Structure formats: C-alpha cells, structure tokens
C-alpha positions as a printed NumPy array, in Angstrom:
array([[  0.   ,   0.   ,   0.   ],
       [  1.123,   3.518,  -0.714],
       [  1.094,   6.209,   1.934],
       [ -2.241,   7.843,   0.901],
       [ -3.974,   4.434,   0.966],
       [ -2.569,   3.663,   4.41 ],
       [ -3.679,   7.035,   5.729],
       [ -7.191,   6.552,   4.325],
       [ -7.438,   3.09 ,   5.909],
       [ -6.209,   4.344,   9.263],
       [ -8.624,   7.266,   9.181],
       [-11.54 ,   4.953,   8.374],
       [-10.658,   2.557,  11.189],
       [-10.143,   5.324,  13.745],
       [-13.9  ,   5.512,  14.342],
       [-15.26 ,   2.959,  16.851],
       [-18.305,   1.747,  14.877],
       [-16.283,   1.319,  11.696],
       [-13.576,  -0.591,  13.53 ],
       [-16.206,  -2.876,  15.087],
       [-17.872,  -3.479,  11.712],
       [-14.502,  -4.208,  10.091],
       [-13.625,  -6.692,  12.837],
       [-16.931,  -8.522,  12.317],
       [-16.249,  -8.723,   8.591],
       [-12.721, -10.035,   9.122],
       [-14.096, -12.712,  11.467],
       [-16.745, -13.644,   8.886],
       [-14.064, -14.346,   6.296],
       [-14.424, -14.293,   2.512],
       [-18.146, -15.094,   2.602],
       [-18.775, -11.805,   4.371],
       [-21.768, -10.914,   6.471],
       [-25.12 ,  -9.368,   5.647],
       [-25.453,  -5.678,   6.477],
       [-28.554,  -6.39 ,   8.56 ],
       [-26.618,  -8.88 ,  10.664],
       [-23.821,  -6.376,  11.222],
       [-26.294,  -3.644,  12.17 ],
       [-28.016,  -5.958,  14.65 ],
       [-24.738,  -7.14 ,  16.169],
       [-23.554,  -3.564,  16.68 ],
       [-26.938,  -2.121,  17.641],
       [-26.82 ,   0.431,  14.824],
       [-29.664,   1.67 ,  12.637],
       [-29.243,   0.431,   9.036],
       [-28.73 ,   3.924,   7.599],
       [-25.93 ,   4.606,  10.107],
       [-24.249,   1.323,   9.242],
       [-24.513,   2.159,   5.534],
       [-22.658,   5.407,   6.184],
       [-19.872,   3.565,   8.032],
       [-19.593,   0.799,   5.425],
       [-19.318,   3.448,   2.716],
       [-16.336,   4.993,   4.514],
       [-14.679,   1.548,   4.78 ],
       [-15.361,   0.908,   1.09 ],
       [-13.948,   4.274,   0.07 ],
       [-10.78 ,   3.447,   2.035],
       [-10.495,   0.165,   0.121],
       [-11.003,  -1.992,   3.206],
       [-14.247,  -3.73 ,   2.238],
       [-16.239,  -4.496,  -0.871],
       [-19.989,  -4.521,  -1.246],
       [-21.86 ,  -7.393,  -2.82 ],
       [-25.612,  -7.526,  -3.346],
       [-27.379, -10.861,  -3.45 ]])
C-alpha cells in the first residue's frame, strides 16, 4: 500500500463503529456478512451502518456485494 492508501485506511478505522464493523467482517471471512446482521450485532440503525460501510469501502477496506 502507498502512503495515501494507508492514511485513508487508518482514518476509516479510527472511528469505533467502523472498527467494530470491520472486525466482524474479518471474522466472517471471505463469505462476508449481511449488512442487517452487522447492524443488529452492533446495535446500529441500518442507515448509520450504511454510512460507516461506505467509509470503509472508500478506504479500500471492504467491498460490497448484493445478493
């Protein structure tokens, strides 16, 4: 990773809810986890979780897949 990418990743993970969501996704492995399951596990409203997942995606830490 180049310096700007590292800084973006660190900035994204410096927020508690985003770090918690990222940890859940890492634990879930390559199959991932449904957004609703993440929201329920963290006690977040879906629209708030969407905001946080967007920041993680923009930092290149997660990808979004719709089924």
